[in-house]
Short mmCIF file of C-alpha atoms and ligand atoms in Angstrom, two decimals:
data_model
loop_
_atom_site.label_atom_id
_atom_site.label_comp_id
_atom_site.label_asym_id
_atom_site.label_seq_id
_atom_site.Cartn_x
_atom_site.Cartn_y
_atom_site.Cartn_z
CA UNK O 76 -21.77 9.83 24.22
CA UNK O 77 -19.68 7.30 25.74
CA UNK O 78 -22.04 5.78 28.15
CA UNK O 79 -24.55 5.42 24.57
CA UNK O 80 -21.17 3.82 23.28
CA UNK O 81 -20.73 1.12 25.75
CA UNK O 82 -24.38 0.41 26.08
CA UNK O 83 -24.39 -0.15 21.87
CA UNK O 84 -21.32 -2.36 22.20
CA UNK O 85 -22.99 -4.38 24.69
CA UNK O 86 -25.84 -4.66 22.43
CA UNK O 87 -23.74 -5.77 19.42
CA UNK O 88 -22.76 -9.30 21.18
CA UNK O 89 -26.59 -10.25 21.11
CA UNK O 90 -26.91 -8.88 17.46
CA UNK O 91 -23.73 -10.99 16.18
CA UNK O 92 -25.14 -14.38 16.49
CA UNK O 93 -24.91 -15.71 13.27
CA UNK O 94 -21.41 -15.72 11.44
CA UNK O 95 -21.91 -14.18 8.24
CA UNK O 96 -20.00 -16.26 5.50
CA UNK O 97 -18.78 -15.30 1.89
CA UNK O 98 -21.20 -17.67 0.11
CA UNK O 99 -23.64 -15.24 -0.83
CA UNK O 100 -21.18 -12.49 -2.03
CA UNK O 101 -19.33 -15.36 -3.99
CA UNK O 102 -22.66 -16.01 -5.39
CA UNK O 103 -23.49 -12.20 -6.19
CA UNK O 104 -19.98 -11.45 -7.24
CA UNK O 105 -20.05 -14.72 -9.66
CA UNK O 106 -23.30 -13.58 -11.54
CA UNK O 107 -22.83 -9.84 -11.81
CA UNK O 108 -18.87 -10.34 -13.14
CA UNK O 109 -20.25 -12.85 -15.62
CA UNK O 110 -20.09 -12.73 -19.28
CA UNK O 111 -23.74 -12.03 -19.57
CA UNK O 112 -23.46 -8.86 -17.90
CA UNK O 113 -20.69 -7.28 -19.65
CA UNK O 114 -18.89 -5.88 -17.25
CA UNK O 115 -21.82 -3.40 -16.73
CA UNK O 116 -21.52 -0.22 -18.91
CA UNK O 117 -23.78 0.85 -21.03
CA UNK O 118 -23.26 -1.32 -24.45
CA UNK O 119 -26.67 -3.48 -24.92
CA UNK O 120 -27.79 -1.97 -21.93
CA UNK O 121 -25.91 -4.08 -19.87
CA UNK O 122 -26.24 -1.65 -16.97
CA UNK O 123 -30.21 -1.99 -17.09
CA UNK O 124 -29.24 -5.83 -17.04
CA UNK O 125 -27.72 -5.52 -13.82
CA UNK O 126 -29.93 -2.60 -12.17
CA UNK O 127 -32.74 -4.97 -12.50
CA UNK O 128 -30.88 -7.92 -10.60
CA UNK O 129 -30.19 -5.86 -8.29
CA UNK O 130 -34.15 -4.64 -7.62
CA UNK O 131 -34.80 -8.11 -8.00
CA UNK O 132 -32.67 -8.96 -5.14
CA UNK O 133 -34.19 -5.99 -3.61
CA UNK O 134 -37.29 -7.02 -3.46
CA UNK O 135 -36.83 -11.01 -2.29
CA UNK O 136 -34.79 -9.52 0.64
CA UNK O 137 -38.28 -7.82 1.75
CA UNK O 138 -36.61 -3.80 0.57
CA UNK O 139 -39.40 -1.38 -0.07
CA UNK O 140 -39.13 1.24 -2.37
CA UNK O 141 -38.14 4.74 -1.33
CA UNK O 142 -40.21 6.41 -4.24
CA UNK O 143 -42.80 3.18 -5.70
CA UNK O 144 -40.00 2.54 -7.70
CA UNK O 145 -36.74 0.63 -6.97
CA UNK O 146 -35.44 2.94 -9.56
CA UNK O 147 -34.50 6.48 -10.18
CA UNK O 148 -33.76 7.43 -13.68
CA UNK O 149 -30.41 9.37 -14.87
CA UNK O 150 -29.60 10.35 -17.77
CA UNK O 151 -25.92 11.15 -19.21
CA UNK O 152 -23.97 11.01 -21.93
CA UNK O 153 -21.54 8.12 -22.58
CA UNK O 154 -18.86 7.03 -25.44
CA UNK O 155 -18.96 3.10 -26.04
CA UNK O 156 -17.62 0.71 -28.42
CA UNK O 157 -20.34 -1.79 -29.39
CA UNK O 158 -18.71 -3.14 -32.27
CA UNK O 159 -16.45 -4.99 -33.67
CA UNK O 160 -12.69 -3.89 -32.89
CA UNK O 161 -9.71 -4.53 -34.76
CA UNK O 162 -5.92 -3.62 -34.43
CA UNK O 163 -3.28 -5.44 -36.39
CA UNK O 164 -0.15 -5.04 -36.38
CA UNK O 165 2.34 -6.57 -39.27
CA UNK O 166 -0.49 -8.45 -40.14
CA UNK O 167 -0.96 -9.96 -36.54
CA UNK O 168 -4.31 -9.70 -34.98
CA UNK O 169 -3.65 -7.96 -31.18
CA UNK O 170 -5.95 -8.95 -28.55
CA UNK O 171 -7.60 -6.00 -26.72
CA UNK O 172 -7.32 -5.46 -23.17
CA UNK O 173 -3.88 -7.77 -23.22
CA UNK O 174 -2.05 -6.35 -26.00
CA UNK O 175 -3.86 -2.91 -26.11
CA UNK O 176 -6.49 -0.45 -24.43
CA UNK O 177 -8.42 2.03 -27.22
CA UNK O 178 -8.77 5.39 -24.95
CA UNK O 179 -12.30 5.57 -24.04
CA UNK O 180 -12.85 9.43 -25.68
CA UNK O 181 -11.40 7.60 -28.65
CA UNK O 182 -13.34 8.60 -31.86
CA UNK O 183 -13.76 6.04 -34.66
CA UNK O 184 -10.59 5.31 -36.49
CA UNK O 185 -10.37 3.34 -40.36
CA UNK O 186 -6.51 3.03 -41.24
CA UNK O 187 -4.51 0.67 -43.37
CA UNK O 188 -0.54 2.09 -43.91
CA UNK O 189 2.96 2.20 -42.45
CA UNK O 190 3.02 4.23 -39.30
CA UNK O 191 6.30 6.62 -38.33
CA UNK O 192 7.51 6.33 -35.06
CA UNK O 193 8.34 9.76 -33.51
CA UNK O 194 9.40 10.44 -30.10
CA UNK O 195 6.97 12.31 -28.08
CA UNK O 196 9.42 14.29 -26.54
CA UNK O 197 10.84 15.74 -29.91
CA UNK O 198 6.81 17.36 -30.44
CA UNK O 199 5.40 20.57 -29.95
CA UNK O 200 1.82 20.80 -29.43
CA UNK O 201 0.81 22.30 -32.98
CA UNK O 202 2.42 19.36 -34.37
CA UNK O 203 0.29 17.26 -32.05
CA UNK O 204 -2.96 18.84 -33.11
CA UNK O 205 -2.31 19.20 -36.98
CA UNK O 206 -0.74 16.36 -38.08
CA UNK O 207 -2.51 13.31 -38.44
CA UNK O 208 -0.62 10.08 -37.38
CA UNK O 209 2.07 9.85 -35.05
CA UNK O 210 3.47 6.36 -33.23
CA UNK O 211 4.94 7.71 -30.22
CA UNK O 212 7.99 6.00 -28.04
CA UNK O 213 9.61 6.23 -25.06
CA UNK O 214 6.89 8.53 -23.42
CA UNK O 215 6.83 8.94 -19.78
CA UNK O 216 3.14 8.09 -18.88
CA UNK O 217 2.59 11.78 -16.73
CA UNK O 218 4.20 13.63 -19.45
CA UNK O 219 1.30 11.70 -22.10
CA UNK O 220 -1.55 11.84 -19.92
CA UNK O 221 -1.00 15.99 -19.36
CA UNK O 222 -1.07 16.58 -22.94
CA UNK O 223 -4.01 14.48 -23.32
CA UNK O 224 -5.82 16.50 -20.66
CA UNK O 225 -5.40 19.20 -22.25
CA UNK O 226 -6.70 18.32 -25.55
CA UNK O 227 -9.60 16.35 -24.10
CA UNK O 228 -10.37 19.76 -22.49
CA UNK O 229 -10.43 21.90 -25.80
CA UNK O 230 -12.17 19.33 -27.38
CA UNK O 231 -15.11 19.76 -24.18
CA UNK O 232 -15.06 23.42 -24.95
CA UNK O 233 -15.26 23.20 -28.92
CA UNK O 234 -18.04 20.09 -28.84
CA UNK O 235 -18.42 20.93 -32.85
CA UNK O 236 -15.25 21.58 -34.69
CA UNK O 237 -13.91 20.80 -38.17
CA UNK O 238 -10.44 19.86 -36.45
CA UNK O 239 -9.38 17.08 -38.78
CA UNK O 240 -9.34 13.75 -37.06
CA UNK O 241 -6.56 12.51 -35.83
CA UNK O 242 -4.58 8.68 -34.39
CA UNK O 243 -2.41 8.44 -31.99
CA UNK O 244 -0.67 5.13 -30.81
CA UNK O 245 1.04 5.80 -27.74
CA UNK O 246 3.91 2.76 -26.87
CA UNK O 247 3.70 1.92 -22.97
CA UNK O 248 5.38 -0.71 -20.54
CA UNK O 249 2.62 0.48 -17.99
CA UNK O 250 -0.15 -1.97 -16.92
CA UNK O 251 -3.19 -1.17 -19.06
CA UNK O 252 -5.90 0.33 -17.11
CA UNK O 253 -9.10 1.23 -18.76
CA UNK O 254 -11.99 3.94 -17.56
CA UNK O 255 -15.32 5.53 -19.14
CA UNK O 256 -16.07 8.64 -20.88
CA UNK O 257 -18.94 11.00 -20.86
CA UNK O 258 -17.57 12.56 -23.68
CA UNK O 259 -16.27 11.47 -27.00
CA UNK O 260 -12.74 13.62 -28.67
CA UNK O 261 -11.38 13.99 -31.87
CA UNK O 262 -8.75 11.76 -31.51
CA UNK O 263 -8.36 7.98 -31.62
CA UNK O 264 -6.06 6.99 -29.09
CA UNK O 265 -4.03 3.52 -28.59
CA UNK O 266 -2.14 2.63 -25.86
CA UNK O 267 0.17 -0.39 -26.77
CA UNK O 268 2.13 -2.59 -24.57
CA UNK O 269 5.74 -1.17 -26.07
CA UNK O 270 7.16 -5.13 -26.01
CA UNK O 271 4.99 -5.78 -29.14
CA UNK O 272 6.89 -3.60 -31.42
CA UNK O 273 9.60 -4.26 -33.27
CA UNK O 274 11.35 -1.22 -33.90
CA UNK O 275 13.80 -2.73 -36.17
CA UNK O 276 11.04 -3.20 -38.66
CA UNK O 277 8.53 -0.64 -40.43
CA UNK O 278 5.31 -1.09 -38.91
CA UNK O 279 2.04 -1.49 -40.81
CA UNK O 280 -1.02 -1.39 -39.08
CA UNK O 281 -4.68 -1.89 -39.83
CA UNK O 282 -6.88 -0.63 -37.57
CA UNK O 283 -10.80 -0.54 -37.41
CA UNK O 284 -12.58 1.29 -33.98
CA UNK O 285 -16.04 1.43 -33.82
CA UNK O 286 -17.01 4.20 -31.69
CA UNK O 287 -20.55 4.82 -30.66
CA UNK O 288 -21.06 8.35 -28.90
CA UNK O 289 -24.24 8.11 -26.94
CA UNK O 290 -25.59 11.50 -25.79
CA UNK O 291 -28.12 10.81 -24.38
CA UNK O 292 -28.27 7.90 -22.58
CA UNK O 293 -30.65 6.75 -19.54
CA UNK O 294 -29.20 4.83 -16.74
CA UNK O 295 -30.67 4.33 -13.37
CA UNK O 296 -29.88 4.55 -9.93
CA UNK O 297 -31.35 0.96 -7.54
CA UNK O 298 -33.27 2.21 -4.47
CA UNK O 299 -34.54 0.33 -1.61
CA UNK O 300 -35.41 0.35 2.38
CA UNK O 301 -36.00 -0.72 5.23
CA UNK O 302 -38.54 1.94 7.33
CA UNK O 303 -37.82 2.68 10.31
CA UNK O 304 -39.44 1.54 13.32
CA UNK O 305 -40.19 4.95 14.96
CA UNK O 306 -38.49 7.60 12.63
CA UNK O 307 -39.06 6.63 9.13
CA UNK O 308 -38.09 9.97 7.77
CA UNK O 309 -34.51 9.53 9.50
CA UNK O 310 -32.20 7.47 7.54
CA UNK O 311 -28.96 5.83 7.40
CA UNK O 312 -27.38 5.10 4.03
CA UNK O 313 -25.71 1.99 2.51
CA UNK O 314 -24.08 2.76 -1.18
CA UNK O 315 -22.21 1.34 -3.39
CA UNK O 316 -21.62 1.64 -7.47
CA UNK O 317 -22.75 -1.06 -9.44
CA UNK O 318 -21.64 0.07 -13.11
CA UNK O 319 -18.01 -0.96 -13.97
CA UNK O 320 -16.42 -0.12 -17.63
CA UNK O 321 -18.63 -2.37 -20.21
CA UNK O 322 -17.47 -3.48 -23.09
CA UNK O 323 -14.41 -2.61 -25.52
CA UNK O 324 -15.15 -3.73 -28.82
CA UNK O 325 -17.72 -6.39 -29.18
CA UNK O 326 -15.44 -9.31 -27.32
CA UNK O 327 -14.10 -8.07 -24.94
CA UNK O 328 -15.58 -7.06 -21.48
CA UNK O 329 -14.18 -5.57 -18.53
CA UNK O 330 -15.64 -7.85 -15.47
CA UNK O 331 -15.18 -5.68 -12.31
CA UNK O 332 -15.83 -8.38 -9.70
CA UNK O 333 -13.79 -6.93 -7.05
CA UNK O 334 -14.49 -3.14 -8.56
CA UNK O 335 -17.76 -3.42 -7.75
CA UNK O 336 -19.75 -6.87 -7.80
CA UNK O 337 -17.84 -6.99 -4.22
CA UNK O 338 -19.34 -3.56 -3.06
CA UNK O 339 -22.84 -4.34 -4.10
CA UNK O 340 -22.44 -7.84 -2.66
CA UNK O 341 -21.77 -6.80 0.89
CA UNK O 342 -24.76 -4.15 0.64
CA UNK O 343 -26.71 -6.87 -0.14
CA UNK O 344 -25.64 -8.86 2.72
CA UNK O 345 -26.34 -5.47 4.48
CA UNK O 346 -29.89 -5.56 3.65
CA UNK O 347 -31.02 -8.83 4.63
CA UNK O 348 -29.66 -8.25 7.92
CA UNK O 349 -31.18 -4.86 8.16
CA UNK O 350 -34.64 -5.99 6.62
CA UNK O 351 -34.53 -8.85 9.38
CA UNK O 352 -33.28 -6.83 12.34
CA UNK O 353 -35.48 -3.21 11.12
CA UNK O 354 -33.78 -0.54 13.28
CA UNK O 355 -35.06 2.65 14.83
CA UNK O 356 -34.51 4.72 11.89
CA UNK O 357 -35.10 3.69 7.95
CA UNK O 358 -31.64 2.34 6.91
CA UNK O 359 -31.52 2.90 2.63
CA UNK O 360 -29.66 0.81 0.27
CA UNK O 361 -28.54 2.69 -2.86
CA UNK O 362 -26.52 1.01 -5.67
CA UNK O 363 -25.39 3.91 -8.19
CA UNK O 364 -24.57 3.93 -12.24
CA UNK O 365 -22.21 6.00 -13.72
CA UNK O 366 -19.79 6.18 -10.77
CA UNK O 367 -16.81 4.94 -13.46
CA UNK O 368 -17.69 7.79 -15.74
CA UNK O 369 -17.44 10.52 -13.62
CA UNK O 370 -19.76 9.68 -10.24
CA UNK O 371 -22.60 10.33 -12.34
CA UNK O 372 -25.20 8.54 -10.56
CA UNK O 373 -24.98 9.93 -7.11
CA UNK O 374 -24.20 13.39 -8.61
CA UNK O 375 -28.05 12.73 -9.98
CA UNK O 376 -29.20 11.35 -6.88
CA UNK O 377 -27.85 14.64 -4.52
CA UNK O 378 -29.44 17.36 -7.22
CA UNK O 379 -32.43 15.06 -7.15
CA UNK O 380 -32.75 13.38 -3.66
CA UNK O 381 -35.69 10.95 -3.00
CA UNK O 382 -35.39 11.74 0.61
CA UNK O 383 -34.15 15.14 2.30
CA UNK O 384 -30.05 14.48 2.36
CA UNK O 385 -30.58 16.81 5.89
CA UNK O 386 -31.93 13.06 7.00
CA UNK O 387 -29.27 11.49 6.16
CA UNK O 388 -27.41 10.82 9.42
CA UNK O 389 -24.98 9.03 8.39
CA UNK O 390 -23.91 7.26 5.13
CA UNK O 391 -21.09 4.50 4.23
CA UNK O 392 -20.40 3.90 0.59
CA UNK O 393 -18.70 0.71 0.08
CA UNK O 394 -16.28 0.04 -3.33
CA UNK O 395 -13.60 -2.58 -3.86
CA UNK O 396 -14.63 -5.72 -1.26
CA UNK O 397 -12.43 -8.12 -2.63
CA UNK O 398 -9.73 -8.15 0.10
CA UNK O 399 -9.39 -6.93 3.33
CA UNK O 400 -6.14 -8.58 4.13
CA UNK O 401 -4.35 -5.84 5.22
CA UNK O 402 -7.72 -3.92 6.70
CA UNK O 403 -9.73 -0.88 5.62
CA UNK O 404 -9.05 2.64 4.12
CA UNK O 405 -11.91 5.03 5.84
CA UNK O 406 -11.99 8.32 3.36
CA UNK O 407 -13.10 10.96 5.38
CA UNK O 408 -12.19 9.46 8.63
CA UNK O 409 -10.15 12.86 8.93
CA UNK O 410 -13.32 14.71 8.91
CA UNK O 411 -15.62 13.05 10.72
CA UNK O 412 -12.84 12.39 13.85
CA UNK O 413 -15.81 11.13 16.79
CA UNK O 414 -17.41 8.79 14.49
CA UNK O 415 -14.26 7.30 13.41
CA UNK O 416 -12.98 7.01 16.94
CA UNK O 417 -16.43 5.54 17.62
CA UNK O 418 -15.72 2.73 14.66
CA UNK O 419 -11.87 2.41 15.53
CA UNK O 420 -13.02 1.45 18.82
CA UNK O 421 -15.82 -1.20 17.67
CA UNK O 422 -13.02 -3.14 15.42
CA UNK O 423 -10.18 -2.88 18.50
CA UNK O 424 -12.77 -4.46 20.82
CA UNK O 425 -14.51 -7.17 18.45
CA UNK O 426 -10.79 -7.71 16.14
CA UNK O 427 -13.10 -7.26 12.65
CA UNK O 428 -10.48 -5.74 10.90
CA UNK O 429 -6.39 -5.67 11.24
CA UNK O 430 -6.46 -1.98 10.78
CA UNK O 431 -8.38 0.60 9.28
CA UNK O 432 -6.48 3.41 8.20
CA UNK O 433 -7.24 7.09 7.75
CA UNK O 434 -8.07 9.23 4.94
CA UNK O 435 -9.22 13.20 4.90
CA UNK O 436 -11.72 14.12 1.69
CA UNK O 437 -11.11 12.49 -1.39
CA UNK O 438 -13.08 13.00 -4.59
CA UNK O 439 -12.66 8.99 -5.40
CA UNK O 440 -16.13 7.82 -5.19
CA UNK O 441 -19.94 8.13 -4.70
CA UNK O 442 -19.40 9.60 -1.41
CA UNK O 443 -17.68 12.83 -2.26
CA UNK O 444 -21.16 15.01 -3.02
CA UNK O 445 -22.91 14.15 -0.12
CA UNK O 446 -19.96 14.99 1.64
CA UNK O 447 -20.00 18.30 -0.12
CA UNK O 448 -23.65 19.19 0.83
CA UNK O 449 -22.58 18.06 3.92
CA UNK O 450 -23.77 14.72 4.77
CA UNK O 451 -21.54 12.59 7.30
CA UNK O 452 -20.26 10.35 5.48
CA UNK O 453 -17.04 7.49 4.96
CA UNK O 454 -15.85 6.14 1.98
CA UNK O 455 -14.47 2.43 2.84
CA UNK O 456 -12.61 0.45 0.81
CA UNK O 457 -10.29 -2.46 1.59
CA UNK O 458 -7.02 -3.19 1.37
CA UNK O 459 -4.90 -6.08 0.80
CA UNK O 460 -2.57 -7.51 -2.38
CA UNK O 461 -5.39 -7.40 -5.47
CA UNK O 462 -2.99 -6.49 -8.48
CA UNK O 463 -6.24 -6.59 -11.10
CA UNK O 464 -7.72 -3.04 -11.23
CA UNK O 465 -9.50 -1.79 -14.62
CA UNK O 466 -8.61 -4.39 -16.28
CA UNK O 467 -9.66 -7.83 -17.60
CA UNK O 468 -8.59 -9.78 -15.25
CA UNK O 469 -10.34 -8.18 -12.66
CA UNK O 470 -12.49 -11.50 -12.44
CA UNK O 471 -14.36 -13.18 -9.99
CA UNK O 472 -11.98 -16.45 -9.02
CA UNK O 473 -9.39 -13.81 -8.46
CA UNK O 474 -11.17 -11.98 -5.57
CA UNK O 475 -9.96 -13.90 -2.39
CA UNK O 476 -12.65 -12.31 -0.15
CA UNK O 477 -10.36 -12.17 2.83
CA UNK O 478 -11.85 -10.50 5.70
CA UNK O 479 -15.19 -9.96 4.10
CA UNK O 480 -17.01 -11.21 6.75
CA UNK O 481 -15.08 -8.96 9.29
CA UNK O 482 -15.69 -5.83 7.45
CA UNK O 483 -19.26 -6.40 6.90
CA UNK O 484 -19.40 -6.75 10.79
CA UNK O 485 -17.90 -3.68 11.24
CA UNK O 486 -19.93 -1.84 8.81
CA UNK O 487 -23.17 -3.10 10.54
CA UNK O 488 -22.12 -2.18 14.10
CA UNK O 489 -21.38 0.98 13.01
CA UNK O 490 -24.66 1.97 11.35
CA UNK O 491 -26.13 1.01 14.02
CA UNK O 492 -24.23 2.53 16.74
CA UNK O 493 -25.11 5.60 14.49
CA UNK O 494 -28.66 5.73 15.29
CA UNK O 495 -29.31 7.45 18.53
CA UNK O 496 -31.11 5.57 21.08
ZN1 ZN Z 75 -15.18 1.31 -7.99
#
């Protein structure tokens, strides 16, 4: 193992010619964080926008298909708010995303009246379920996001139920963080930012959400390759998600450059190396929808493989690119100990990265269900000061790309020291 080790190394200084600059991610990260694709959910098929951007890039790198197709359907169900969105409060018109996030089980939700403000703590959960309007204060975020659980939860078990609607605005002084939904509830949730209330004052509110539960919508999965030069049928995996939360309300979009433009940027950069410098065994390149709503995508992928996962021999799933100041977080590193000595020992000896730290299995991303059928497997992600995350300001001149370059070195001396010689 060692000697194999050493000899790889060795190799690696004649494969690192070229220094591989950000210019190309910028570029990647710049279109797919745009306006035009809105932030990549599933509201005018946005993700379908960006699935076929990414086949397109695909294909110019030289990528074949795994399966004729670049794609691989999957189907799930999704709540989205195409529409328009409107919360005002004493006749002021609050921005969403800044001001407010709508919950993103919410249900549609018409209202025009004074709202009561009643501490959450003071409630019991009947009154939470029967009564109809509550403005809720001074709410420790855990305590909230429990009871909301649990309700989403009944509401997954009782799909159909006469349960009258309900609103609840829920005060915060949290950072707003948004997510995606596979399933819609009966509720309409708000979370305000609690400095916009004035609680010295009734508060009238007119609120119109636009709720559009899809259940059966079709998203796909990008697939590409490079075959192998003597074991096709042996692969090792690049992934990375390229969905991010859409749209909330017809203006507002959630742009998720570093969370994941960044991701699928650096397995692009993968692939033209790897379609240039075709290795022993077919390295794949899979960029996966749904991973925001519930790792939807690659759950499709591992119940419906396009190659045997028992070929897998290794796979790295890449998420959050967008700096690598402070080095990289390997999930899994706990599990798999020899290959992560094998990559500690590549970054010590070429100085990618300033660290990369350890994590045992985490159920955070792509990863996690080819780790459970038992795929080898890391999760990376970077790490550095990045203080956007779910929200709208998650934007592409905010992404410093520090140590982008070094981590994509690292990533591509490790898939190849991967593949036995
Ligand atoms: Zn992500």
């Amino acid at each position: 193992m060692l000697k194999t080790f050493l000899f790889s190394i060795s190799c690696l200084f004649f494969f690192t010619v070229s220094a591989q600059d950000t210019n190309f991610a910028r570029s990647v990260i710049n279109v797919l964080s745009s306006k035009v694709y809105k932030g990549r959910g599933y509201v005018d098929q946005a993700d379908a926008k960006a699935a076929k951007y990414i086949a397109n890039q695909f294909k110019s790198i030289g990528l074949k298909p795994v399966n004729k197709s670049f794609y691989q359907k999957v189907p799930f169900s999704v709540n989205t708010f195409p529409k328009k969105m409107t919360v005002k409060y004493n006749g002021k018109l609050l921005v969403p995303g800044q001001d407010y996030i709508v919950d993103p089980a919410s249900k549609s939700y018409k209202f025009k009246d004074n709202i009561q403000f009643i501490d959450f703590n003071s409630l019991n959960k009947d009154d939470l379920y029967n009564q109809n309007i509550y403005i809720l204060q001074n709410v420790l975020l855990d305590t909230f996001n429990a009871k909301f659980a649990e309700t989403a939860a009944i509401n997954k078990k009782k799909f159909v139920s006469d349960r009258k609607k309900t609103l609840l605005i829920q005060l915060t002084n949290d950072k707003l963080t948004w997510s995606s939904s596979y399933l819609q509830s009966h509720q309409c949730i708000i979370l305000l930012k609690s400095h916009i209330i004035d609680r010295s004052k009734p508060a009238f509110f007119e609120i119109d959400i636009d709720a559009k539960f899809q259940p059966y919508y079709e998203s796909k999965n990008v697939i590409g390759m490079v075959p192998g030069t003597m074991e096709k049928d042996s692969f090792v995996v690049f992934t990375a998600h390229y969905d991010h939360l859409g749209m909330m309300g017809n203006k507002t979009y959630f742009p998720g450059a570093n969370d994941n433009a960044s991701g699928i940027a650096m397995i692009l950069d993968l692939a033209h190396y790897f379609s240039k410098n075709p290795q022993k065994y077919s390295v794949a390149f899979i960029a996966f929808t749904g991973e925001e709503t519930g790792l939807l995508g690659s759950d499709h992928f591992v119940r419906n493989p396009l190659f045997p996962l028992s070929n897998i021999q290794f796979l790295i799933n890449i998420d959050l690119m967008g700096n690598g100041e402070e080095g990289a977080m390997a999930v899994n590193g706990a599990v798999f100990k020899q290959q992560f000595n094998s990559l500690d020992s590549i970054n010590q000896l070429n100085h990618y990265l300033p660290q990369i730290k350890i994590r045992g299995k985490a159920a955070n991303s792509d990863h996690y269900w080819f780790s459970e059928k038992g795929v080898p497997c890391f999760f990376f992600y970077l790490m550095g000061q990045y203080p956007y995350y779910h929200d709208i300001y998650d934007k592409s001149n905010a992404v410093p790309l520090k140590n982008y370059t070094g981590a994509y070195n690292l990533f591509r001396d490790f898939a190849i020291l991967m593949i036995p010689k």
